[in-house]
Amino acid sequence: MQKAPYKTKQQNLLFSYLQTMKGKHFTAEDVRLYFESKEIPIGIATIYRQLEKLVSEGKIQKYIIDEHSAACFEYSGENCMEKEIHFHLKCEKCGRLIHLECDELEKAGKHLQSEHGFILNPLRTVIYGICTDCAKKDRNYESR
């Protein structure tokens, strides 16, 4: 008989919170700040450890955007491995990460595979540019 995995109160609180974040991107620091605001003591090392465990179990996705940004996570249901194809847009001004589902980009991925023998990983594809809010603030980007 296989032993049930050990669950702590902190693990349960963390997983319950992540379930409320479905479809949103967050960092370990965002999670720490949330629990700090609720006066619930969960250390950052525990948060990182539990996030990595949930990644390995397929319950959350981990995105490493670039070497200058903290790892970003996303909870999208009990089995993230079966989720729909989507891409990410990263604003070079404010750092915002935007979740994007786009049929045209899916077509581009199919083109890359059939014409160039390259298989695109849409869950790890990030397109850099400027978001609408930042473009409105900076007239240099509006005219492009």
PDB file of C-alpha atoms in Angstrom:
ATOM      1  CA  MET A   1       0.000   0.000   0.000  1.00  0.00           C
ATOM      2  CA  GLN A   2       1.440   3.349  -1.059  1.00  0.00           C
ATOM      3  CA  LYS A   3       1.673   6.083   1.552  1.00  0.00           C
ATOM      4  CA  ALA A   4      -0.358   9.258   0.944  1.00  0.00           C
ATOM      5  CA  PRO A   5       1.767  12.356   0.335  1.00  0.00           C
ATOM      6  CA  TYR A   6       2.375  14.470   3.411  1.00  0.00           C
ATOM      7  CA  LYS A   7       0.330  17.699   3.383  1.00  0.00           C
ATOM      8  CA  THR A   8       0.869  20.626   5.697  1.00  0.00           C
ATOM      9  CA  LYS A   9      -1.505  23.462   6.523  1.00  0.00           C
ATOM     10  CA  GLN A  10       0.799  25.790   4.567  1.00  0.00           C
ATOM     11  CA  GLN A  11       0.656  23.547   1.483  1.00  0.00           C
ATOM     12  CA  ASN A  12      -3.132  23.523   1.649  1.00  0.00           C
ATOM     13  CA  LEU A  13      -3.321  27.310   2.089  1.00  0.00           C
ATOM     14  CA  LEU A  14      -0.916  27.860  -0.797  1.00  0.00           C
ATOM     15  CA  PHE A  15      -2.738  25.525  -3.163  1.00  0.00           C
ATOM     16  CA  SER A  16      -6.119  27.043  -2.250  1.00  0.00           C
ATOM     17  CA  TYR A  17      -4.749  30.505  -2.999  1.00  0.00           C
ATOM     18  CA  LEU A  18      -3.251  29.395  -6.326  1.00  0.00           C
ATOM     19  CA  GLN A  19      -6.611  27.987  -7.381  1.00  0.00           C
ATOM     20  CA  THR A  20      -8.051  31.514  -7.046  1.00  0.00           C
ATOM     21  CA  MET A  21      -5.324  32.738  -9.421  1.00  0.00           C
ATOM     22  CA  LYS A  22      -6.439  30.544 -12.340  1.00  0.00           C
ATOM     23  CA  GLY A  23      -5.305  32.047 -15.646  1.00  0.00           C
ATOM     24  CA  LYS A  24      -3.255  34.811 -13.984  1.00  0.00           C
ATOM     25  CA  HIS A  25       0.517  35.109 -13.877  1.00  0.00           C
ATOM     26  CA  PHE A  26       2.262  35.467 -10.517  1.00  0.00           C
ATOM     27  CA  THR A  27       5.733  35.261  -8.989  1.00  0.00           C
ATOM     28  CA  ALA A  28       6.830  33.655  -5.736  1.00  0.00           C
ATOM     29  CA  GLU A  29       7.180  37.184  -4.344  1.00  0.00           C
ATOM     30  CA  ASP A  30       3.540  37.940  -5.270  1.00  0.00           C
ATOM     31  CA  VAL A  31       2.505  34.867  -3.295  1.00  0.00           C
ATOM     32  CA  ARG A  32       4.670  35.867  -0.321  1.00  0.00           C
ATOM     33  CA  LEU A  33       3.179  39.383  -0.308  1.00  0.00           C
ATOM     34  CA  TYR A  34      -0.352  37.966  -0.414  1.00  0.00           C
ATOM     35  CA  PHE A  35       0.227  35.772   2.649  1.00  0.00           C
ATOM     36  CA  GLU A  36       2.074  38.562   4.422  1.00  0.00           C
ATOM     37  CA  SER A  37      -0.947  40.855   3.860  1.00  0.00           C
ATOM     38  CA  LYS A  38      -3.156  38.175   5.465  1.00  0.00           C
ATOM     39  CA  GLU A  39      -0.665  37.824   8.339  1.00  0.00           C
ATOM     40  CA  ILE A  40      -0.121  34.151   7.492  1.00  0.00           C
ATOM     41  CA  PRO A  41       3.521  33.148   8.047  1.00  0.00           C
ATOM     42  CA  ILE A  42       4.849  31.254   5.022  1.00  0.00           C
ATOM     43  CA  GLY A  43       8.533  31.683   4.234  1.00  0.00           C
ATOM     44  CA  ILE A  44       9.763  32.415   0.718  1.00  0.00           C
ATOM     45  CA  ALA A  45      11.817  29.183   0.689  1.00  0.00           C
ATOM     46  CA  THR A  46       8.660  27.180   1.437  1.00  0.00           C
ATOM     47  CA  ILE A  47       6.794  29.012  -1.307  1.00  0.00           C
ATOM     48  CA  TYR A  48       9.537  28.302  -3.874  1.00  0.00           C
ATOM     49  CA  ARG A  49       9.737  24.661  -2.817  1.00  0.00           C
ATOM     50  CA  GLN A  50       5.972  24.182  -3.086  1.00  0.00           C
ATOM     51  CA  LEU A  51       5.740  25.998  -6.430  1.00  0.00           C
ATOM     52  CA  GLU A  52       8.472  23.765  -7.869  1.00  0.00           C
ATOM     53  CA  LYS A  53       6.670  20.693  -6.523  1.00  0.00           C
ATOM     54  CA  LEU A  54       3.416  21.805  -8.183  1.00  0.00           C
ATOM     55  CA  VAL A  55       5.291  22.407 -11.447  1.00  0.00           C
ATOM     56  CA  SER A  56       6.701  18.869 -11.345  1.00  0.00           C
ATOM     57  CA  GLU A  57       3.202  17.499 -10.617  1.00  0.00           C
ATOM     58  CA  GLY A  58       1.822  19.368 -13.653  1.00  0.00           C
ATOM     59  CA  LYS A  59      -0.532  21.539 -11.591  1.00  0.00           C
ATOM     60  CA  ILE A  60       1.074  24.855 -12.502  1.00  0.00           C
ATOM     61  CA  GLN A  61       3.215  26.114 -15.368  1.00  0.00           C
ATOM     62  CA  LYS A  62       6.523  27.895 -14.863  1.00  0.00           C
ATOM     63  CA  TYR A  63       7.765  30.526 -17.293  1.00  0.00           C
ATOM     64  CA  ILE A  64      11.286  31.869 -17.342  1.00  0.00           C
ATOM     65  CA  ILE A  65      10.966  34.958 -19.488  1.00  0.00           C
ATOM     66  CA  ASP A  66      14.544  36.211 -19.406  1.00  0.00           C
ATOM     67  CA  GLU A  67      17.581  36.345 -17.144  1.00  0.00           C
ATOM     68  CA  HIS A  68      16.471  39.682 -15.663  1.00  0.00           C
ATOM     69  CA  SER A  69      12.970  38.662 -14.568  1.00  0.00           C
ATOM     70  CA  ALA A  70      11.749  36.454 -11.732  1.00  0.00           C
ATOM     71  CA  ALA A  71      10.225  33.146 -12.773  1.00  0.00           C
ATOM     72  CA  CYS A  72       6.531  33.511 -13.437  1.00  0.00           C
ATOM     73  CA  PHE A  73       3.920  30.869 -12.653  1.00  0.00           C
ATOM     74  CA  GLU A  74       0.365  30.177 -13.790  1.00  0.00           C
ATOM     75  CA  TYR A  75      -2.282  27.865 -12.347  1.00  0.00           C
ATOM     76  CA  SER A  76      -4.682  26.725 -15.011  1.00  0.00           C
ATOM     77  CA  GLY A  77      -6.429  23.704 -13.582  1.00  0.00           C
ATOM     78  CA  GLU A  78      -5.596  20.288 -12.244  1.00  0.00           C
ATOM     79  CA  ASN A  79      -3.604  19.214 -15.298  1.00  0.00           C
ATOM     80  CA  CYS A  80      -1.692  22.027 -16.990  1.00  0.00           C
ATOM     81  CA  MET A  81      -0.093  19.607 -19.436  1.00  0.00           C
ATOM     82  CA  GLU A  82      -3.351  19.382 -21.387  1.00  0.00           C
ATOM     83  CA  LYS A  83      -4.030  23.092 -21.639  1.00  0.00           C
ATOM     84  CA  GLU A  84      -4.738  25.009 -24.797  1.00  0.00           C
ATOM     85  CA  ILE A  85      -2.039  26.565 -26.945  1.00  0.00           C
ATOM     86  CA  HIS A  86      -1.204  30.114 -25.957  1.00  0.00           C
ATOM     87  CA  PHE A  87       1.623  32.593 -26.195  1.00  0.00           C
ATOM     88  CA  HIS A  88       2.893  35.456 -24.055  1.00  0.00           C
ATOM     89  CA  LEU A  89       3.559  39.099 -24.810  1.00  0.00           C
ATOM     90  CA  LYS A  90       6.062  40.945 -22.603  1.00  0.00           C
ATOM     91  CA  CYS A  91       6.032  44.747 -22.404  1.00  0.00           C
ATOM     92  CA  GLU A  92       9.591  46.069 -22.527  1.00  0.00           C
ATOM     93  CA  LYS A  93       8.528  49.249 -20.696  1.00  0.00           C
ATOM     94  CA  CYS A  94       6.474  48.101 -17.689  1.00  0.00           C
ATOM     95  CA  GLY A  95       7.370  44.391 -17.666  1.00  0.00           C
ATOM     96  CA  ARG A  96       3.734  43.260 -17.873  1.00  0.00           C
ATOM     97  CA  LEU A  97       3.223  39.684 -19.118  1.00  0.00           C
ATOM     98  CA  ILE A  98       0.105  39.249 -21.259  1.00  0.00           C
ATOM     99  CA  HIS A  99      -1.512  35.852 -21.899  1.00  0.00           C
ATOM    100  CA  LEU A 100      -2.465  35.537 -25.593  1.00  0.00           C
ATOM    101  CA  GLU A 101      -4.466  32.975 -27.520  1.00  0.00           C
ATOM    102  CA  CYS A 102      -4.237  33.718 -31.227  1.00  0.00           C
ATOM    103  CA  ASP A 103      -5.119  31.533 -34.213  1.00  0.00           C
ATOM    104  CA  GLU A 104      -2.698  33.456 -36.441  1.00  0.00           C
ATOM    105  CA  LEU A 105       0.254  32.619 -34.181  1.00  0.00           C
ATOM    106  CA  GLU A 106      -0.839  28.976 -34.125  1.00  0.00           C
ATOM    107  CA  LYS A 107      -0.708  29.078 -37.940  1.00  0.00           C
ATOM    108  CA  ALA A 108       2.789  30.576 -37.753  1.00  0.00           C
ATOM    109  CA  GLY A 109       3.830  27.669 -35.512  1.00  0.00           C
ATOM    110  CA  LYS A 110       2.464  25.160 -38.034  1.00  0.00           C
ATOM    111  CA  HIS A 111       4.308  27.001 -40.827  1.00  0.00           C
ATOM    112  CA  LEU A 112       7.583  26.866 -38.891  1.00  0.00           C
ATOM    113  CA  GLN A 113       7.177  23.128 -38.461  1.00  0.00           C
ATOM    114  CA  SER A 114       6.138  22.244 -42.021  1.00  0.00           C
ATOM    115  CA  GLU A 115       8.389  24.667 -43.933  1.00  0.00           C
ATOM    116  CA  HIS A 116      11.411  24.961 -41.646  1.00  0.00           C
ATOM    117  CA  GLY A 117      11.393  21.765 -39.566  1.00  0.00           C
ATOM    118  CA  PHE A 118      11.206  23.743 -36.322  1.00  0.00           C
ATOM    119  CA  ILE A 119       8.705  22.859 -33.605  1.00  0.00           C
ATOM    120  CA  LEU A 120       7.647  25.909 -31.638  1.00  0.00           C
ATOM    121  CA  ASN A 121       6.813  25.486 -27.940  1.00  0.00           C
ATOM    122  CA  PRO A 122       3.877  27.897 -27.508  1.00  0.00           C
ATOM    123  CA  LEU A 123       3.890  27.578 -23.724  1.00  0.00           C
ATOM    124  CA  ARG A 124       7.417  29.006 -23.664  1.00  0.00           C
ATOM    125  CA  THR A 125       7.157  31.516 -26.505  1.00  0.00           C
ATOM    126  CA  VAL A 126       7.412  35.171 -25.488  1.00  0.00           C
ATOM    127  CA  ILE A 127       7.030  38.062 -27.924  1.00  0.00           C
ATOM    128  CA  TYR A 128       8.572  41.347 -26.793  1.00  0.00           C
ATOM    129  CA  GLY A 129       7.136  44.776 -27.546  1.00  0.00           C
ATOM    130  CA  ILE A 130       5.226  47.618 -25.941  1.00  0.00           C
ATOM    131  CA  CYS A 131       1.751  47.255 -24.403  1.00  0.00           C
ATOM    132  CA  THR A 132      -1.057  49.636 -25.322  1.00  0.00           C
ATOM    133  CA  ASP A 133      -0.902  51.487 -21.996  1.00  0.00           C
ATOM    134  CA  CYS A 134       2.824  52.203 -22.315  1.00  0.00           C
ATOM    135  CA  ALA A 135       2.467  53.141 -25.987  1.00  0.00           C
ATOM    136  CA  LYS A 136      -0.181  55.714 -25.055  1.00  0.00           C
ATOM    137  CA  LYS A 137       2.189  57.248 -22.501  1.00  0.00           C
ATOM    138  CA  ASP A 138       5.067  57.445 -24.996  1.00  0.00           C
ATOM    139  CA  ARG A 139       4.226  59.262 -28.230  1.00  0.00           C
ATOM    140  CA  ASN A 140       7.279  57.727 -29.977  1.00  0.00           C
ATOM    141  CA  TYR A 141       5.536  54.347 -29.990  1.00  0.00           C
ATOM    142  CA  GLU A 142       2.101  55.616 -31.052  1.00  0.00           C
ATOM    143  CA  SER A 143       3.304  56.537 -34.533  1.00  0.00           C
ATOM    144  CA  ARG A 144       4.702  53.073 -35.353  1.00  0.00           C
TER     145      ARG A 144
END
